[in-house]
Amino acid sequence: DVKVTQSSRYLVKRTGEKVFLECVQDMDHENMFWYRQDPGLGLRLIYFSYDVKMKEKGDIPEGYSVSREKKERFSLILESASTNQTSMYLCASSLWASRQAPYEQYFGPGTRLTVT
Amino acid sequence: GQQVMQIPQYQHVQEGEDFTTYCNSSTTLSNIQWYKQRPGGHPVFLIQLVKSGEVKKQKRLTFQFGEAKKNSSLHITATQTTDVGTYFCAGHRVSNYQLIWGAGTKLIIKP
């Protein structure tokens, strides 16, 4: 089974702190994603990566950056946390997708981040 | 902004009643995927539809993809308590590989 793990289930940080969220997958997937989930808004893509050191902005990249130095690991960084970044953060991975053969995404358990 | 509209946001049913959620996209999708998120859990993939007009069944769940590949539905027959959760549709844009997610429909079973 694919396993996607995230470094913390719950995290409380202060405004202005630098926050690192780590995600690791064990199935050699090429694609990795970071989403945030807020009630009534579904999942919104922050960044994704289709290869080591490659990254693409999603729909809401402002205030976030990412790092992918190894294939199995994808980090989300909040350079200066703000209260409006309080949310559930979900990491996902998938095999490389083509338009003809897209693959499903496998999710980690999520990190509930509270910024006070 | 969000380009896949999913309705309703919530649906309360008695156990044994049917449940349906609908997704509509403003643009043509190359495929649509459905996920289920149990309370306190993370989204889990259910199924993918790729062909125009495709219908797939998984036991009591029926998934449809519209002829124009702009809409989709999930129908659950005779709901059970194990069906509780939020159901999300997510479609790939034809132009790129990004999944666009609906806001989800939360299925609530009335006690």
Tab-separated table of C-alpha atoms in Angstrom:
chain	number	residue	atom	x	y	z
A	1	ASP	CA	0.000	0.000	0.000
A	2	VAL	CA	1.059	3.542	-0.687
A	3	LYS	CA	1.983	5.370	2.427
A	4	VAL	CA	2.125	9.130	2.670
A	5	THR	CA	3.215	10.510	6.009
A	6	GLN	CA	3.231	14.034	7.325
A	7	SER	CA	5.507	15.265	10.082
A	8	SER	CA	2.806	16.476	12.470
A	9	ARG	CA	-0.938	15.959	12.950
A	10	TYR	CA	-1.325	19.153	14.929
A	11	LEU	CA	0.847	22.255	15.028
A	12	VAL	CA	0.463	25.575	16.822
A	13	LYS	CA	2.652	28.466	15.745
A	14	ARG	CA	2.818	32.186	16.409
A	15	THR	CA	2.330	34.904	13.843
A	16	GLY	CA	5.586	35.649	12.055
A	17	GLU	CA	7.200	32.286	12.727
A	18	LYS	CA	8.719	30.248	9.923
A	19	VAL	CA	6.889	26.951	9.622
A	20	PHE	CA	8.017	23.749	7.930
A	21	LEU	CA	5.591	20.991	7.010
A	22	GLU	CA	7.176	17.775	5.830
A	23	CYS	CA	5.690	15.051	3.668
A	24	VAL	CA	7.224	11.707	2.760
A	25	GLN	CA	5.891	9.038	0.388
A	26	ASP	CA	7.261	5.533	0.052
A	27	MET	CA	6.006	4.481	-3.386
A	28	ASP	CA	8.461	6.227	-5.699
A	29	HIS	CA	5.778	8.578	-7.021
A	30	GLU	CA	6.884	11.322	-9.346
A	31	ASN	CA	4.174	13.828	-8.440
A	32	MET	CA	3.670	15.406	-5.057
A	33	PHE	CA	1.152	18.029	-4.019
A	34	TRP	CA	0.344	20.361	-1.160
A	35	TYR	CA	-3.257	21.387	-0.546
A	36	ARG	CA	-5.059	23.325	2.096
A	37	GLN	CA	-8.561	22.368	3.095
A	38	ASP	CA	-11.004	24.843	4.567
A	39	PRO	CA	-14.709	24.254	5.273
A	40	GLY	CA	-16.888	24.977	2.271
A	41	LEU	CA	-13.914	25.530	-0.022
A	42	GLY	CA	-12.828	21.991	-0.715
A	43	LEU	CA	-9.173	21.343	-1.471
A	44	ARG	CA	-7.116	24.148	-2.922
A	45	LEU	CA	-3.769	23.427	-4.512
A	46	ILE	CA	-0.847	25.415	-3.132
A	47	TYR	CA	2.085	23.883	-5.034
A	48	PHE	CA	2.934	20.695	-6.791
A	49	SER	CA	6.098	19.031	-7.978
A	50	TYR	CA	6.506	16.571	-10.823
A	51	ASP	CA	10.185	15.823	-10.270
A	52	VAL	CA	13.044	16.488	-7.895
A	53	LYS	CA	13.826	20.202	-7.705
A	54	MET	CA	10.853	20.979	-9.967
A	55	LYS	CA	7.848	22.887	-8.698
A	56	GLU	CA	4.766	24.535	-10.080
A	57	LYS	CA	2.462	27.044	-8.462
A	58	GLY	CA	-1.059	25.966	-7.779
A	59	ASP	CA	-4.060	28.189	-7.228
A	60	ILE	CA	-2.990	29.804	-3.940
A	61	PRO	CA	0.827	29.943	-3.698
A	62	GLU	CA	1.056	33.350	-2.011
A	63	GLY	CA	2.741	33.156	1.365
A	64	TYR	CA	4.103	29.667	0.735
A	65	SER	CA	7.174	28.082	-0.770
A	66	VAL	CA	8.180	24.462	-1.317
A	67	SER	CA	11.264	22.329	-1.554
A	68	ARG	CA	11.837	18.960	-3.155
A	69	GLU	CA	15.416	17.864	-2.794
A	70	LYS	CA	14.644	14.131	-2.821
A	71	LYS	CA	12.005	12.263	-4.738
A	72	GLU	CA	10.245	10.946	-1.658
A	73	ARG	CA	10.117	14.210	0.288
A	74	PHE	CA	8.166	17.409	-0.360
A	75	SER	CA	8.277	20.269	2.112
A	76	LEU	CA	5.909	23.195	2.478
A	77	ILE	CA	7.319	26.350	4.030
A	78	LEU	CA	5.423	29.259	5.467
A	79	GLU	CA	8.054	31.998	5.520
A	80	SER	CA	6.160	34.169	8.005
A	81	ALA	CA	3.025	32.521	9.327
A	82	SER	CA	-0.145	34.569	9.498
A	83	THR	CA	-3.491	33.854	11.127
A	84	ASN	CA	-5.177	33.421	7.741
A	85	GLN	CA	-2.931	30.427	7.160
A	86	THR	CA	-4.676	28.531	9.941
A	87	SER	CA	-5.984	25.490	8.102
A	88	MET	CA	-5.725	21.766	7.440
A	89	TYR	CA	-2.767	21.008	5.168
A	90	LEU	CA	-2.853	17.858	3.097
A	91	CYS	CA	0.008	16.335	1.178
A	92	ALA	CA	-0.621	13.932	-1.692
A	93	SER	CA	1.378	11.948	-4.203
A	94	SER	CA	0.683	10.185	-7.468
A	95	LEU	CA	2.405	8.451	-10.308
A	96	TRP	CA	3.314	10.563	-13.309
A	97	ALA	CA	0.164	11.493	-15.159
A	98	SER	CA	-0.430	11.977	-18.820
A	99	ARG	CA	-3.632	13.454	-20.171
A	100	GLN	CA	-4.561	10.010	-21.403
A	101	ALA	CA	-3.742	8.178	-18.208
A	102	PRO	CA	-4.088	10.315	-15.125
A	103	TYR	CA	-3.522	8.595	-11.822
A	104	GLU	CA	-5.284	8.936	-8.511
A	105	GLN	CA	-3.752	10.860	-5.674
A	106	TYR	CA	-2.847	9.308	-2.337
A	107	PHE	CA	-3.150	11.571	0.671
A	108	GLY	CA	-1.368	11.843	3.959
A	109	PRO	CA	-3.304	12.196	7.225
A	110	GLY	CA	-3.045	15.983	7.212
A	111	THR	CA	-1.562	18.617	9.509
A	112	ARG	CA	-3.927	20.917	11.314
A	113	LEU	CA	-2.022	24.158	11.679
A	114	THR	CA	-3.156	26.899	14.027
A	115	VAL	CA	-1.442	30.277	13.849
A	116	THR	CA	-2.084	32.505	16.852
B	1	GLY	CA	-11.072	30.446	-8.539
B	2	GLN	CA	-12.914	27.217	-8.189
B	3	GLN	CA	-14.274	26.011	-11.512
B	4	VAL	CA	-16.004	22.821	-10.458
B	5	MET	CA	-19.266	23.440	-8.682
B	6	GLN	CA	-20.515	20.642	-6.454
B	7	ILE	CA	-23.977	20.509	-4.949
B	8	PRO	CA	-25.453	20.200	-2.468
B	9	GLN	CA	-23.011	21.216	0.239
B	10	TYR	CA	-24.795	19.005	2.775
B	11	GLN	CA	-27.383	16.271	2.509
B	12	HIS	CA	-29.208	14.777	5.457
B	13	VAL	CA	-30.829	11.407	4.806
B	14	GLN	CA	-32.432	8.672	6.820
B	15	GLU	CA	-30.519	5.423	6.720
B	16	GLY	CA	-31.816	3.465	3.752
B	17	GLU	CA	-32.624	6.527	1.656
B	18	ASP	CA	-30.719	7.388	-1.490
B	19	PHE	CA	-28.087	10.124	-1.845
B	20	THR	CA	-26.871	12.018	-4.886
B	21	THR	CA	-24.183	14.647	-5.377
B	22	TYR	CA	-23.579	16.567	-8.592
B	23	CYS	CA	-20.551	18.255	-10.095
B	24	ASN	CA	-20.530	20.800	-12.904
B	25	SER	CA	-17.497	22.258	-14.594
B	26	SER	CA	-17.304	25.477	-16.590
B	27	THR	CA	-14.824	23.823	-18.945
B	28	THR	CA	-14.412	20.410	-20.511
B	29	LEU	CA	-12.602	17.926	-18.315
B	30	SER	CA	-10.296	15.187	-19.531
B	31	ASN	CA	-11.467	12.927	-16.713
B	32	ILE	CA	-13.159	13.072	-13.338
B	33	GLN	CA	-12.209	11.391	-10.103
B	34	TRP	CA	-14.263	10.832	-6.974
B	35	TYR	CA	-12.903	10.728	-3.438
B	36	LYS	CA	-14.424	10.040	-0.037
B	37	GLN	CA	-13.262	11.657	3.175
B	38	ARG	CA	-14.483	10.093	6.396
B	39	PRO	CA	-14.871	12.405	9.412
B	40	GLY	CA	-11.400	13.143	10.779
B	41	GLY	CA	-9.776	11.382	7.856
B	42	HIS	CA	-8.169	12.240	4.563
B	43	PRO	CA	-9.567	11.914	1.027
B	44	VAL	CA	-9.453	8.404	-0.383
B	45	PHE	CA	-9.793	7.679	-4.073
B	46	LEU	CA	-12.973	5.892	-5.134
B	47	ILE	CA	-13.033	5.863	-8.922
B	48	GLN	CA	-12.058	7.598	-12.143
B	49	LEU	CA	-14.202	8.210	-15.224
B	50	VAL	CA	-12.572	9.061	-18.523
B	51	LYS	CA	-14.998	8.474	-21.393
B	52	SER	CA	-17.889	10.650	-22.425
B	53	GLY	CA	-21.147	9.233	-21.045
B	54	GLU	CA	-19.328	6.655	-18.916
B	55	VAL	CA	-21.201	4.938	-16.087
B	56	LYS	CA	-19.468	2.845	-13.452
B	57	LYS	CA	-20.838	1.002	-10.450
B	58	GLN	CA	-19.291	-0.043	-7.180
B	59	LYS	CA	-21.871	-2.030	-5.216
B	60	ARG	CA	-24.436	0.611	-4.136
B	61	LEU	CA	-22.510	3.515	-5.701
B	62	THR	CA	-23.147	4.637	-9.285
B	63	PHE	CA	-20.891	7.173	-10.972
B	64	GLN	CA	-21.701	8.992	-14.207
B	65	PHE	CA	-19.696	11.268	-16.490
B	66	GLY	CA	-21.705	13.513	-18.778
B	67	GLU	CA	-21.716	13.356	-22.548
B	68	ALA	CA	-20.022	16.759	-22.805
B	69	LYS	CA	-17.500	15.801	-20.096
B	70	LYS	CA	-18.519	18.830	-18.058
B	71	ASN	CA	-20.625	17.197	-15.382
B	72	SER	CA	-20.672	14.144	-13.199
B	73	SER	CA	-22.759	12.573	-10.466
B	74	LEU	CA	-22.445	10.050	-7.673
B	75	HIS	CA	-25.546	8.212	-6.526
B	76	ILE	CA	-25.676	5.981	-3.463
B	77	THR	CA	-28.599	3.605	-3.146
B	78	ALA	CA	-29.937	2.708	0.292
B	79	THR	CA	-27.401	4.583	2.376
B	80	GLN	CA	-25.737	2.940	5.354
B	81	THR	CA	-23.943	4.460	8.323
B	82	THR	CA	-20.636	3.478	6.753
B	83	ASP	CA	-21.379	5.898	3.885
B	84	VAL	CA	-21.087	8.917	6.183
B	85	GLY	CA	-18.443	11.390	5.063
B	86	THR	CA	-17.720	14.044	2.502
B	87	TYR	CA	-17.644	13.133	-1.175
B	88	PHE	CA	-15.463	15.159	-3.510
B	89	CYS	CA	-15.295	15.242	-7.252
B	90	ALA	CA	-12.084	16.364	-8.907
B	91	GLY	CA	-11.454	16.839	-12.597
B	92	HIS	CA	-8.350	17.266	-14.675
B	93	ARG	CA	-8.377	20.241	-16.980
B	94	VAL	CA	-7.785	19.293	-20.609
B	95	SER	CA	-5.025	21.892	-20.797
B	96	ASN	CA	-2.846	20.677	-17.948
B	97	TYR	CA	-2.492	18.045	-15.287
B	98	GLN	CA	-3.919	19.936	-12.352
B	99	LEU	CA	-6.881	18.494	-10.527
B	100	ILE	CA	-9.685	20.949	-9.892
B	101	TRP	CA	-11.701	20.011	-6.834
B	102	GLY	CA	-15.333	20.488	-6.031
B	103	ALA	CA	-16.119	21.805	-2.545
B	104	GLY	CA	-17.556	18.446	-1.489
B	105	THR	CA	-20.931	17.164	-0.362
B	106	LYS	CA	-21.217	16.066	3.223
B	107	LEU	CA	-23.504	13.062	3.719
B	108	ILE	CA	-25.139	13.028	7.122
B	109	ILE	CA	-27.281	10.126	8.303
B	110	LYS	CA	-30.139	11.239	10.538
B	111	PRO	CA	-30.349	9.283	13.797
